[in-house]
mmCIF file of C-alpha atoms in Angstrom:
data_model
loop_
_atom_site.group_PDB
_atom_site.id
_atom_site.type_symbol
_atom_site.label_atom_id
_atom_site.label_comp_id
_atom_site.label_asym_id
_atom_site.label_seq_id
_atom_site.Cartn_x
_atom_site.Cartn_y
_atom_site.Cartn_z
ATOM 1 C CA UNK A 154 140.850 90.238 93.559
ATOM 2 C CA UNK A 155 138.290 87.601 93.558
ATOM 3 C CA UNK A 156 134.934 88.382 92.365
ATOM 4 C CA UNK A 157 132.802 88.866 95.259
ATOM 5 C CA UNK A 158 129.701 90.468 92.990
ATOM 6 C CA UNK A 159 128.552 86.731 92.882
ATOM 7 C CA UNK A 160 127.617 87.262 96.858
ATOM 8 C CA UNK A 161 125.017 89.999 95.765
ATOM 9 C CA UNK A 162 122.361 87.584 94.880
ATOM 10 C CA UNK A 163 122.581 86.435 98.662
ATOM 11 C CA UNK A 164 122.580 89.661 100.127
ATOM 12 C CA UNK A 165 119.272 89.717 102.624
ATOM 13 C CA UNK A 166 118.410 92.591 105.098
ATOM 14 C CA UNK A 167 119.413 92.641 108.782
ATOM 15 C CA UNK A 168 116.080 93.927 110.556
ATOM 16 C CA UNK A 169 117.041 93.736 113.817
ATOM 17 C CA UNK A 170 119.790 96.386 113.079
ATOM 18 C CA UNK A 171 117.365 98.182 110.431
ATOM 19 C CA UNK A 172 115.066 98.890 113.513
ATOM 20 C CA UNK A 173 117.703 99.792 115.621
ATOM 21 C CA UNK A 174 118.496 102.940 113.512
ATOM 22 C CA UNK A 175 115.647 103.841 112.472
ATOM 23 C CA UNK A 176 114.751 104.802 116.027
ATOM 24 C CA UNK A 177 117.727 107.222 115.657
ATOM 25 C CA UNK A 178 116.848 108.250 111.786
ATOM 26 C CA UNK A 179 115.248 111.707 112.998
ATOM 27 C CA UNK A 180 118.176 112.547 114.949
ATOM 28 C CA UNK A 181 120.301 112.252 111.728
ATOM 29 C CA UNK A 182 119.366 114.967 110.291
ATOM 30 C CA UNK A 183 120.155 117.448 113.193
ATOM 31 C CA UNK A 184 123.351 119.124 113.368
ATOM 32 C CA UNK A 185 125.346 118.274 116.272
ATOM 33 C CA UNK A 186 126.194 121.472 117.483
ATOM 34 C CA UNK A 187 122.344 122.305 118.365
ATOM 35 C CA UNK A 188 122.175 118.588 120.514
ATOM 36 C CA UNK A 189 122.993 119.564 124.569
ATOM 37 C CA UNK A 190 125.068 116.852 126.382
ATOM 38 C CA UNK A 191 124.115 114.418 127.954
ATOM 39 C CA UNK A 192 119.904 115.245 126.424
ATOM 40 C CA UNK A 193 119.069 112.274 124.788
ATOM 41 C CA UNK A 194 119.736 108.403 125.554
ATOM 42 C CA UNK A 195 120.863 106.298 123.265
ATOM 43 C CA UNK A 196 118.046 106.211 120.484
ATOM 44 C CA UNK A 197 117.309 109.620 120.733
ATOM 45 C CA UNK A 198 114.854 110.130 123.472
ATOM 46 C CA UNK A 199 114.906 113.482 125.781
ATOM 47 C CA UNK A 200 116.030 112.190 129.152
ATOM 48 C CA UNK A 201 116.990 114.062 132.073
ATOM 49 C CA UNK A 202 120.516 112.318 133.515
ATOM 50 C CA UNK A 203 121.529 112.485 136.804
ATOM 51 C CA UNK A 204 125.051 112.688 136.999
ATOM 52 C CA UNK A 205 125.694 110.659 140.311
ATOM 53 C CA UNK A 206 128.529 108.555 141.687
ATOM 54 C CA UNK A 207 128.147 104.680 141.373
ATOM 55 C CA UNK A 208 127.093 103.590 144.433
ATOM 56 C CA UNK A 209 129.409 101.598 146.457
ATOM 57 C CA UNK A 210 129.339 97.847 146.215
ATOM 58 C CA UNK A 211 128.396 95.645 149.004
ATOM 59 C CA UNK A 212 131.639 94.713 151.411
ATOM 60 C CA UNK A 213 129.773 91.555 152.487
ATOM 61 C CA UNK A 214 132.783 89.212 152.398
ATOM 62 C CA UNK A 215 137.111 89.848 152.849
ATOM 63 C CA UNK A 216 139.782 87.636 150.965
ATOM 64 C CA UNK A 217 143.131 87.142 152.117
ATOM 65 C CA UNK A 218 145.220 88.901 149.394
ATOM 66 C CA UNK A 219 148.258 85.911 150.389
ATOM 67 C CA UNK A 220 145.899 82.756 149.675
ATOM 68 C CA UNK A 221 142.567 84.081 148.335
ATOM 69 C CA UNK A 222 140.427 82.203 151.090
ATOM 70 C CA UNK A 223 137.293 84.135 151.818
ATOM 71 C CA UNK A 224 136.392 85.335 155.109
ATOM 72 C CA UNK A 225 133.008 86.706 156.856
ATOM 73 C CA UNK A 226 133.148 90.717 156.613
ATOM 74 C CA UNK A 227 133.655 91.321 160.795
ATOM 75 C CA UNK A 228 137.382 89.098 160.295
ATOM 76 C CA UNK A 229 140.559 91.423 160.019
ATOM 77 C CA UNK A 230 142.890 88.648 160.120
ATOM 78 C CA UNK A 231 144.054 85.439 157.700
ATOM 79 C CA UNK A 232 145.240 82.782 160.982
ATOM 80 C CA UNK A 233 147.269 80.863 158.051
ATOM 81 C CA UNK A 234 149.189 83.217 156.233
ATOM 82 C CA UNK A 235 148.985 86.241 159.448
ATOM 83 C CA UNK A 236 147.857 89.056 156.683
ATOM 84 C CA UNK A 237 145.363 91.747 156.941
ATOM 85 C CA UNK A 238 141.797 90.604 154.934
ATOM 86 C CA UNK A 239 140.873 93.124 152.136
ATOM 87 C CA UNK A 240 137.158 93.858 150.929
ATOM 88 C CA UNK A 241 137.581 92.179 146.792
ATOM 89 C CA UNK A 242 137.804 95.997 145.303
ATOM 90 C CA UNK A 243 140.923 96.566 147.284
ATOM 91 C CA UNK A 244 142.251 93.885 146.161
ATOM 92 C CA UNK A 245 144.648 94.115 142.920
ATOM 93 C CA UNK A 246 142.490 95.969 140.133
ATOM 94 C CA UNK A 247 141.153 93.588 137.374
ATOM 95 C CA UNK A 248 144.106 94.998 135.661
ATOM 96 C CA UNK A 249 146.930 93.307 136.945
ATOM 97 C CA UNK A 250 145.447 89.699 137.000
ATOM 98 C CA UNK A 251 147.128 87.513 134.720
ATOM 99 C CA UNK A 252 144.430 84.968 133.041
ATOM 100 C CA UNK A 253 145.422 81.756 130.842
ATOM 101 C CA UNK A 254 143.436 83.206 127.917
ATOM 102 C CA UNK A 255 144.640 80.117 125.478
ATOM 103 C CA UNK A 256 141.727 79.527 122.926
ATOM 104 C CA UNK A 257 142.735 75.849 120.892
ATOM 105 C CA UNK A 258 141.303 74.134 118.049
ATOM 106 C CA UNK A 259 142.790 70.397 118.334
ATOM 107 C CA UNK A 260 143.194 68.372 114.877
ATOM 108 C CA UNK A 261 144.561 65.189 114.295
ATOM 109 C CA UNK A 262 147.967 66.910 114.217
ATOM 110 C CA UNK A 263 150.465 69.868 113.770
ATOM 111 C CA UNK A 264 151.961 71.341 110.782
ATOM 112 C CA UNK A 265 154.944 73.459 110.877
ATOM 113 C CA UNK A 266 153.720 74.446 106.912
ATOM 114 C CA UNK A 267 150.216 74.769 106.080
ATOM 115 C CA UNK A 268 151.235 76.563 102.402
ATOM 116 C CA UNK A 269 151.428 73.523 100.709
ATOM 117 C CA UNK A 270 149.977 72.337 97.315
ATOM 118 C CA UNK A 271 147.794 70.073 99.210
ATOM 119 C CA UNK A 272 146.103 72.515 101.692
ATOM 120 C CA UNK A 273 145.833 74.647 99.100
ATOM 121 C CA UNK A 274 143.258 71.933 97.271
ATOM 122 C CA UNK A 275 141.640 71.279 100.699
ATOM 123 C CA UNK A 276 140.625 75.154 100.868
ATOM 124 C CA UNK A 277 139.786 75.648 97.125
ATOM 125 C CA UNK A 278 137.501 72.785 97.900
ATOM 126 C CA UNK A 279 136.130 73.928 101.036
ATOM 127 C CA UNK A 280 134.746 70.941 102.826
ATOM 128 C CA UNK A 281 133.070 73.097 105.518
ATOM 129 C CA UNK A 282 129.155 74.449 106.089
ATOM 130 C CA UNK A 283 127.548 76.951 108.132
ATOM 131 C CA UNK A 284 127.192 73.962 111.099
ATOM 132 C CA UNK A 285 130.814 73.014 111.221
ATOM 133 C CA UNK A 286 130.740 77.451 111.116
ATOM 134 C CA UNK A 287 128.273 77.530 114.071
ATOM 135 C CA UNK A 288 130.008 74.481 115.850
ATOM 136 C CA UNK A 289 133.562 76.741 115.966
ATOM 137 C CA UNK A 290 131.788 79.752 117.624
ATOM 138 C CA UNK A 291 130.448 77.613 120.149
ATOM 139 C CA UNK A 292 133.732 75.890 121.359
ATOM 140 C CA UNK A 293 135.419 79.320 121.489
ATOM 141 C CA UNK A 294 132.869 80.421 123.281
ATOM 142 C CA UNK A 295 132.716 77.920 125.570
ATOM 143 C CA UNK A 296 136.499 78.013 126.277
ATOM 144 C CA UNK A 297 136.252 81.837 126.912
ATOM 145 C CA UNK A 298 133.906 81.582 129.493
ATOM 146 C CA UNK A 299 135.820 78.558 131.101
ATOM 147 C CA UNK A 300 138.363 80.818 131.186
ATOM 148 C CA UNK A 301 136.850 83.484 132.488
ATOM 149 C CA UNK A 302 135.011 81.398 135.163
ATOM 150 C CA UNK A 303 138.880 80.087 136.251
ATOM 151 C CA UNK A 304 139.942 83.342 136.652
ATOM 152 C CA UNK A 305 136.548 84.186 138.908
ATOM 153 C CA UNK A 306 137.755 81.105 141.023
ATOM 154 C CA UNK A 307 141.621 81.383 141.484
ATOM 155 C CA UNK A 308 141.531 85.392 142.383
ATOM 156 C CA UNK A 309 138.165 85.406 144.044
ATOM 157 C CA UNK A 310 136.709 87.909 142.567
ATOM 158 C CA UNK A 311 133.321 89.570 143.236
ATOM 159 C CA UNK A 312 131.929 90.102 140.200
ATOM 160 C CA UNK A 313 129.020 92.252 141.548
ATOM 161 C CA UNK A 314 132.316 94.768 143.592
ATOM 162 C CA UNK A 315 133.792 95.210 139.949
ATOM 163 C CA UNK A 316 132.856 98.186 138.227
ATOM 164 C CA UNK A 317 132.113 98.232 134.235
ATOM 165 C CA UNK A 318 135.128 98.886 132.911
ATOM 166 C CA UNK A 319 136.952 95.881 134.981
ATOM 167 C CA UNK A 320 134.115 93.544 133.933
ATOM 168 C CA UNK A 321 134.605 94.114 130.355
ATOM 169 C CA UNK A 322 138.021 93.829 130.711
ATOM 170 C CA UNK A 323 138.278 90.841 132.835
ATOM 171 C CA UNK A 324 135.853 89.328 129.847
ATOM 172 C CA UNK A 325 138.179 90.494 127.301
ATOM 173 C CA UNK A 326 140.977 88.945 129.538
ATOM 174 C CA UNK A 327 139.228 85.518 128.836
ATOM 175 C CA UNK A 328 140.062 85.568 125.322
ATOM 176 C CA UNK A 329 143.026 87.473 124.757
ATOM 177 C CA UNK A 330 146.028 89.069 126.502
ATOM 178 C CA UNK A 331 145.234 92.846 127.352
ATOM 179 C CA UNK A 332 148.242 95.096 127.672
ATOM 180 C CA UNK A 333 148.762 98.774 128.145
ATOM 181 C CA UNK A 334 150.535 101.496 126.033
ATOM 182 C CA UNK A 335 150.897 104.800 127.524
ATOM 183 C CA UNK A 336 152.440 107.055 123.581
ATOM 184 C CA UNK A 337 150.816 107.360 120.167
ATOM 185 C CA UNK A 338 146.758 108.613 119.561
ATOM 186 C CA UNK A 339 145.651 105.492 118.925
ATOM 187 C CA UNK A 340 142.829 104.796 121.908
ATOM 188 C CA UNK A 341 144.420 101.085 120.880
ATOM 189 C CA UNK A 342 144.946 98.287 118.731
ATOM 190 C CA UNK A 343 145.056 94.700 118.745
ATOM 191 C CA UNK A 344 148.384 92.963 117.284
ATOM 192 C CA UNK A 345 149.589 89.322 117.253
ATOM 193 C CA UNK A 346 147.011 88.233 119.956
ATOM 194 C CA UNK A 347 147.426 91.182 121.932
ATOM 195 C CA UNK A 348 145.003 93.723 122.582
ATOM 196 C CA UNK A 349 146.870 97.267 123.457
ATOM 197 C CA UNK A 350 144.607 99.697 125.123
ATOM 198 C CA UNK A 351 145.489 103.440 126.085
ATOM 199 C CA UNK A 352 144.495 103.817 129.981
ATOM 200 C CA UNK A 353 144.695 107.775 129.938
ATOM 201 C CA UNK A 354 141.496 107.605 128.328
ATOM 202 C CA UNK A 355 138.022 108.187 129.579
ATOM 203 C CA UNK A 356 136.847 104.340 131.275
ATOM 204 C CA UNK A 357 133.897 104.205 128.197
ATOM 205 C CA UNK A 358 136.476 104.861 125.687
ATOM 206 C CA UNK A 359 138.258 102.026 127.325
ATOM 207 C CA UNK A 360 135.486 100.073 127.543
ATOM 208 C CA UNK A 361 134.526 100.699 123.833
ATOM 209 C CA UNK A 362 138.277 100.145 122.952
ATOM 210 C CA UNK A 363 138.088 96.386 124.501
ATOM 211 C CA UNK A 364 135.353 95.618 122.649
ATOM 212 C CA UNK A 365 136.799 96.762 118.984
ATOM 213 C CA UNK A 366 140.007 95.090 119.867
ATOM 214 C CA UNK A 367 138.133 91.856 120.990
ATOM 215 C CA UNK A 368 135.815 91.893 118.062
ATOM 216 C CA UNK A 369 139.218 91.466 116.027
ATOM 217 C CA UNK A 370 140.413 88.857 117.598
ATOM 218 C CA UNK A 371 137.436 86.569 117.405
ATOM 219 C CA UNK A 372 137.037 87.430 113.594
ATOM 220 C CA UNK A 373 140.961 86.136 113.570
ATOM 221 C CA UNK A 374 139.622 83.471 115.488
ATOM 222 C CA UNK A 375 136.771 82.077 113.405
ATOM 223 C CA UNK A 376 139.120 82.178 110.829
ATOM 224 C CA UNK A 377 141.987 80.320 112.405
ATOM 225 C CA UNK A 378 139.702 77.777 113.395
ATOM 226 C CA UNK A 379 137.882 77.111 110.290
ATOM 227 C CA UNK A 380 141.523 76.712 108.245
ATOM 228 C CA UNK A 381 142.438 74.072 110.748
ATOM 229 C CA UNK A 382 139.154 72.491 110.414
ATOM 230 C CA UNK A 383 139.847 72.191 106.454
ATOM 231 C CA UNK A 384 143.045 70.941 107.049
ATOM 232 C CA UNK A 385 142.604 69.051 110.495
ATOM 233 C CA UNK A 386 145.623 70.414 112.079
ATOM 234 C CA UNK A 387 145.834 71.667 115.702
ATOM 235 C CA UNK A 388 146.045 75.373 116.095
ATOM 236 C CA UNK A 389 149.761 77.011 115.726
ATOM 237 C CA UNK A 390 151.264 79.738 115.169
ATOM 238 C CA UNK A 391 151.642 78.557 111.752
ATOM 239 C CA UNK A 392 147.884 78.710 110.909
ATOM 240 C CA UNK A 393 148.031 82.668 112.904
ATOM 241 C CA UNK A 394 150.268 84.054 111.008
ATOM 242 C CA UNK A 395 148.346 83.486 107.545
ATOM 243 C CA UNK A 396 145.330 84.478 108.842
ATOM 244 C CA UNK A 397 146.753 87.629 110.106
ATOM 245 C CA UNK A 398 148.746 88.223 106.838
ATOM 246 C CA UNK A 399 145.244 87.558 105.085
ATOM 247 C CA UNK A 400 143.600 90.101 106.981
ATOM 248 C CA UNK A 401 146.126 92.769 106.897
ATOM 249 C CA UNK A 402 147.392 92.754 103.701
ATOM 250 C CA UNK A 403 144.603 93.154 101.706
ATOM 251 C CA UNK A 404 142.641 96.640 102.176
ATOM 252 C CA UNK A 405 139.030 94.541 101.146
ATOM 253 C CA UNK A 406 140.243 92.015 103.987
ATOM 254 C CA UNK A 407 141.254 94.732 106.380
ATOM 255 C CA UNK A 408 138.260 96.778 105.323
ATOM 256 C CA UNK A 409 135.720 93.574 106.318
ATOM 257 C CA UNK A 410 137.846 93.034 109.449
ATOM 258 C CA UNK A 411 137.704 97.226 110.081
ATOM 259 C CA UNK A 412 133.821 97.559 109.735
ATOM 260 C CA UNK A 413 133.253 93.772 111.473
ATOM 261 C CA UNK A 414 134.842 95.535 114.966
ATOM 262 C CA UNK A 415 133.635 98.982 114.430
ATOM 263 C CA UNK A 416 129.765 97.427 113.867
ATOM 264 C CA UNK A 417 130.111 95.309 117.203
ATOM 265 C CA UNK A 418 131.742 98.552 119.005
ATOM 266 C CA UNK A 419 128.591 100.479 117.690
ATOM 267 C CA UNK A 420 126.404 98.056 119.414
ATOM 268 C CA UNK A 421 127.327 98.507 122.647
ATOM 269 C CA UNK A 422 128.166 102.311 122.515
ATOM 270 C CA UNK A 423 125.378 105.258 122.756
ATOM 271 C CA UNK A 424 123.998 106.376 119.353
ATOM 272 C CA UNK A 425 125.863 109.623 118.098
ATOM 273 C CA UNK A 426 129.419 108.566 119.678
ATOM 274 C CA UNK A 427 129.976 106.164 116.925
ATOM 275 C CA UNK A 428 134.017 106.287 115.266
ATOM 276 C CA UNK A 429 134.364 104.909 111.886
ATOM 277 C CA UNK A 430 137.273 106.633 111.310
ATOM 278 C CA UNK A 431 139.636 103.892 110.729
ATOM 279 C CA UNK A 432 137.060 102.275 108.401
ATOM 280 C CA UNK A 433 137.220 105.266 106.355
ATOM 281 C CA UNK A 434 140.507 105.229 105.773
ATOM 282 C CA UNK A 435 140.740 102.161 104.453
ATOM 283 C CA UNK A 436 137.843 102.193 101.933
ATOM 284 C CA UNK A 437 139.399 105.309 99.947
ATOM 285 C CA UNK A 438 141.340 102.198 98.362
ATOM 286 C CA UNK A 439 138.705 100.525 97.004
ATOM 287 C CA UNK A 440 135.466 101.287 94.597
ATOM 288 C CA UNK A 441 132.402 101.932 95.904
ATOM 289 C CA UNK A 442 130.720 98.263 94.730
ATOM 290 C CA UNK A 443 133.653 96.402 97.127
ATOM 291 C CA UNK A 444 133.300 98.875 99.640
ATOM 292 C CA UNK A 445 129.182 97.587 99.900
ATOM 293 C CA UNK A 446 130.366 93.715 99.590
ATOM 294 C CA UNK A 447 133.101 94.380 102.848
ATOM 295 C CA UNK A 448 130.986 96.240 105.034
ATOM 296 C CA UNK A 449 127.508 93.086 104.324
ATOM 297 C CA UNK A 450 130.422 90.612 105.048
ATOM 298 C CA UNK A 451 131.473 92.531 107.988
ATOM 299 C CA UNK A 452 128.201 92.895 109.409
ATOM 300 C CA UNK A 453 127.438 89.558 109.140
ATOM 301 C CA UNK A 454 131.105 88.482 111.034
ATOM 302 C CA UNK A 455 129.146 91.019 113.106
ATOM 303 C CA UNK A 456 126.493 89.491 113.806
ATOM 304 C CA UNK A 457 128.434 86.630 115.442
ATOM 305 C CA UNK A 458 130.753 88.146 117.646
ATOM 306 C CA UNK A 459 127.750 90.427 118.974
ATOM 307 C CA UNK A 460 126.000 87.358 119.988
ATOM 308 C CA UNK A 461 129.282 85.507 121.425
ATOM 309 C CA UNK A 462 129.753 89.157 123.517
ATOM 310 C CA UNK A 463 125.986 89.470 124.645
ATOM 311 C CA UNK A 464 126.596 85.435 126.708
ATOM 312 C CA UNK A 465 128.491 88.162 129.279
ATOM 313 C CA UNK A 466 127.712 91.374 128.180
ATOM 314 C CA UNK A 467 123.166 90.856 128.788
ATOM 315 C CA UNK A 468 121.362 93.895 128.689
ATOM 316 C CA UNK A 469 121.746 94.999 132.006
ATOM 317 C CA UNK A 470 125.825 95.089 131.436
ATOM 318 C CA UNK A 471 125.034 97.245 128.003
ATOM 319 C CA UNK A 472 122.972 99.632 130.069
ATOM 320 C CA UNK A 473 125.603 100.229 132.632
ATOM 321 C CA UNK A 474 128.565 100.444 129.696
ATOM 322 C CA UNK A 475 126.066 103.778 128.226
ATOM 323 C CA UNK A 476 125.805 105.297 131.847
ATOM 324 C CA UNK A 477 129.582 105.107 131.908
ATOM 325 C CA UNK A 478 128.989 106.555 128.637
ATOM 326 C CA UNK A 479 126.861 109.480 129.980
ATOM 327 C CA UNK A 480 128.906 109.897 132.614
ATOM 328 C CA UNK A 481 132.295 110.423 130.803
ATOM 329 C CA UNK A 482 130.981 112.376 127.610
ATOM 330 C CA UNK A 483 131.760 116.054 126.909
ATOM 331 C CA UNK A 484 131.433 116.411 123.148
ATOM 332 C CA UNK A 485 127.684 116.429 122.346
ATOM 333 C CA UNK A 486 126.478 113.270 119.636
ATOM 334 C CA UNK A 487 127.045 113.323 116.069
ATOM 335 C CA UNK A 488 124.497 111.092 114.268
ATOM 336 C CA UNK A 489 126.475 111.576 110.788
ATOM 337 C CA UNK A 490 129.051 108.582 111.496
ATOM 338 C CA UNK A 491 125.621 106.360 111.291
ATOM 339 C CA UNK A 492 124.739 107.013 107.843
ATOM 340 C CA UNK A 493 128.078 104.819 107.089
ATOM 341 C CA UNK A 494 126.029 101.773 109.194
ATOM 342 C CA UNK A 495 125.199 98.696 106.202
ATOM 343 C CA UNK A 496 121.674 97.637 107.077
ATOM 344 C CA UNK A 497 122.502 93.918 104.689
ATOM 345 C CA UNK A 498 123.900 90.571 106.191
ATOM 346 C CA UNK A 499 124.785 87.209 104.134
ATOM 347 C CA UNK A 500 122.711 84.596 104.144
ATOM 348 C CA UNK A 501 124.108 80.997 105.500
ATOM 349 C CA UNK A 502 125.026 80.012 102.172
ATOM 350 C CA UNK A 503 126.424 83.690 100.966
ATOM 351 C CA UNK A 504 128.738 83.871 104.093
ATOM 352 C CA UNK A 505 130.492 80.360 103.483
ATOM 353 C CA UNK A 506 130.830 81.391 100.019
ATOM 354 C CA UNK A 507 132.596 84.536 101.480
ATOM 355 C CA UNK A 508 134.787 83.129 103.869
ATOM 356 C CA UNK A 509 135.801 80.699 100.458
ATOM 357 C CA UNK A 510 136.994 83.589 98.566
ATOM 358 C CA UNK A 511 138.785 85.020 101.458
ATOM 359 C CA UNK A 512 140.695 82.169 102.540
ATOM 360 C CA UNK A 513 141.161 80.539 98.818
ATOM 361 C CA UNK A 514 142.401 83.947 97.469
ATOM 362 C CA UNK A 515 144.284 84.415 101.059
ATOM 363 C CA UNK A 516 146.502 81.385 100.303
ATOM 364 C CA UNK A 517 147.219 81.226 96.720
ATOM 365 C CA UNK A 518 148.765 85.113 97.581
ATOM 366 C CA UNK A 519 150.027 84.463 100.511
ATOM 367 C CA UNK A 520 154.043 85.747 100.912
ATOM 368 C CA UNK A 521 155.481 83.116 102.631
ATOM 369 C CA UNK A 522 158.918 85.703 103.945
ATOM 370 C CA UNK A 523 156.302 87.641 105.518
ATOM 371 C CA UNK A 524 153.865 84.868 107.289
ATOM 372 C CA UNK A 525 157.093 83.803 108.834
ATOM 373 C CA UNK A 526 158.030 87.180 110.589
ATOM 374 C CA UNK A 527 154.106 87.339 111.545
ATOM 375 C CA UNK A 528 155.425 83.459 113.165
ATOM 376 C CA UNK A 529 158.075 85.015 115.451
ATOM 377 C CA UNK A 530 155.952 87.640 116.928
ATOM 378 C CA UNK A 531 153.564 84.992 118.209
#
């Protein structure tokens, strides 16, 4: 494994997370069991929660369910295609809308092999800064929300009739493909640009689920995009497949990827419903000095996504996501999980250096018989 104890000299607090918990610090040291449901928001204040239903949206408009056109509320009747009009939430659910999700990175061409002596000098030189960084969130970004504003337009939907849950996952939708599974505990998991959620669960554990899932896709995603920035290629399948063999076959890769989605999951979720447990798994492989250096990286991939995520999901969105929270809880909070939170980031210059050593170490190791089963999945 590369030696990532030269990053420690770049290591720099994150304050605005650093405040965040210590509003919760006092609640810490409770236990649990002695918290009543549903008493305390989401840094630890009494409140007193009304458990009501969400008020019904607005049926201001219909939409012909045969050609989308909208109609004034008092019409019954599309005169083009002779259907009944439906108010937009009983139309289809959010859930059965196919989006074009693609995300692209175009280079000055394609490469059917990127493991080649010559890319391999191109990434152990790393021609690439924090801008060119900072330029590749932007453009995925941007083509998320194109996509999601597309999908607004062709199905017509009402983004103010949608409830939480179908907003987040109609933003998720934007990015990446969202399927179901109904077997297995796994709340979900996100595989080969797919994100696989379990829809017997509570609609905040879904909600909560989208958001882990998503946050590993756009960490896949930075990287993707920053390889074929080094290389100038287009983005393939090619470049996907090492990136997810990078990731998942090395537990300090995985264990940077785990804590990367579980720290964007924690900021949208309630204080004291926090699950690391997947991130704990993983770091009983490794000593406790790489276990630090994965979960700063992490939190500075982080620090990214969250801000990519908060362009849709603004402060009002975040307080409806912990109602839904409130709503659907029956096991009281457990402020323990928090004490596994990493309060450090990267600087600019640290992180590049970071994403250096995982991509330079990621190719020289890479096993090419593997990468090209990852290939065929895609």
């Amino acid at each position: 494994m590369s030696d990532y104890s030269q990053l420690d000299k770049y290591v720099e607090p994150d304050l605005e997370k650093m405040a965040l918990i210590e509003d919760v610090r006092p609640m810490m040291k409770l236990e649990s069991s002695y918290i009543e449901m549903n008493d305390y928001d989401f840094k630890g204040n009494y409140v007193k929660y009304d458990h009501c239903l969400e008020a019904p949206a607005i049926k201001s408009i219909k939409i012909c369910p045969k050609c989308n056109k909208r109609f004034d509320a008092v019409e019954n009747f599309c005169p083009d295609c002779l259907v009944t009009l439906k108010y937009p939430q009983e139309m289809d659910s959010i859930k059965g809308i196919e989006i074009n999700s693609k995300i692209e990175f175009k280079g000055s061409g394609d490469s059917s092999n990127i493991l080649t002596k010559d890319n391999m000098e191109l990434i152990c030189n790393f021609d690439f800064t924090i801008d060119d960084f900072n330029d590749i969130v932007h453009s995925i970004k941007a083509q998320g929300f194109r996509n999601l504003d597309n999908a607004i337009k062709d199905n017509s939907i009402d983004l103010d009739s949608l409830n939480i849950l179908d907003k987040v996952l109609l933003f998720a939708k934007a990015f990446v493909s969202v399927e179901y599974k109904s077997y297995g505990e796994d709340l979900g998991y996100f595989q080969f640009n797919k994100i696989y959620v379990d829809d017997r669960q509570r609609k905040s554990l879904q909600i909560t689920t989208l958001i882990h899932e998503l946050s590993h896709f756009l960490l896949k995603e930075f990287l993707v995009h920053t390889t074929c920035k080094i290389l100038d290629v287009n983005k393939n399948r090619h470049v996907e497949a090492v990136i997810i063999y990078i990731l998942s076959n090395s537990s300090f890769n995985s264990l940077i990827d785990e804590y990367a989605a579980h720290s964007v999951e924690g900021r949208f979720t309630i204080f004291g419903y926090q699950d690391y447990s997947s991130f704990t798994a993983i770091q009983k492989d490794l000593d406790s000095e790489h276990v630090d250096i994965a979960k700063t990286i992490g939190n500075t991939f982080a620090i990214y996504i969250k801000d990519l995520l908060e362009g849709f999901l603004d402060w009002d969105l975040r307080e409806d996501i912990k109602t839904q929270f409130l709503k659907d809880t029956i096991e009281s909070p457990d402020y323990r999980q928090l004490q596994l939170e990493n309060c450090n980031k990267l600087s600019d210059e640290g992180f590049i250096k970071a994403i250096w050593l995982i991509l330079s170490e990621g190719f020289q190791n890479c096993n090419i018989e593997v990468v090209k089963r990852y290939m065929e999945e895609f």
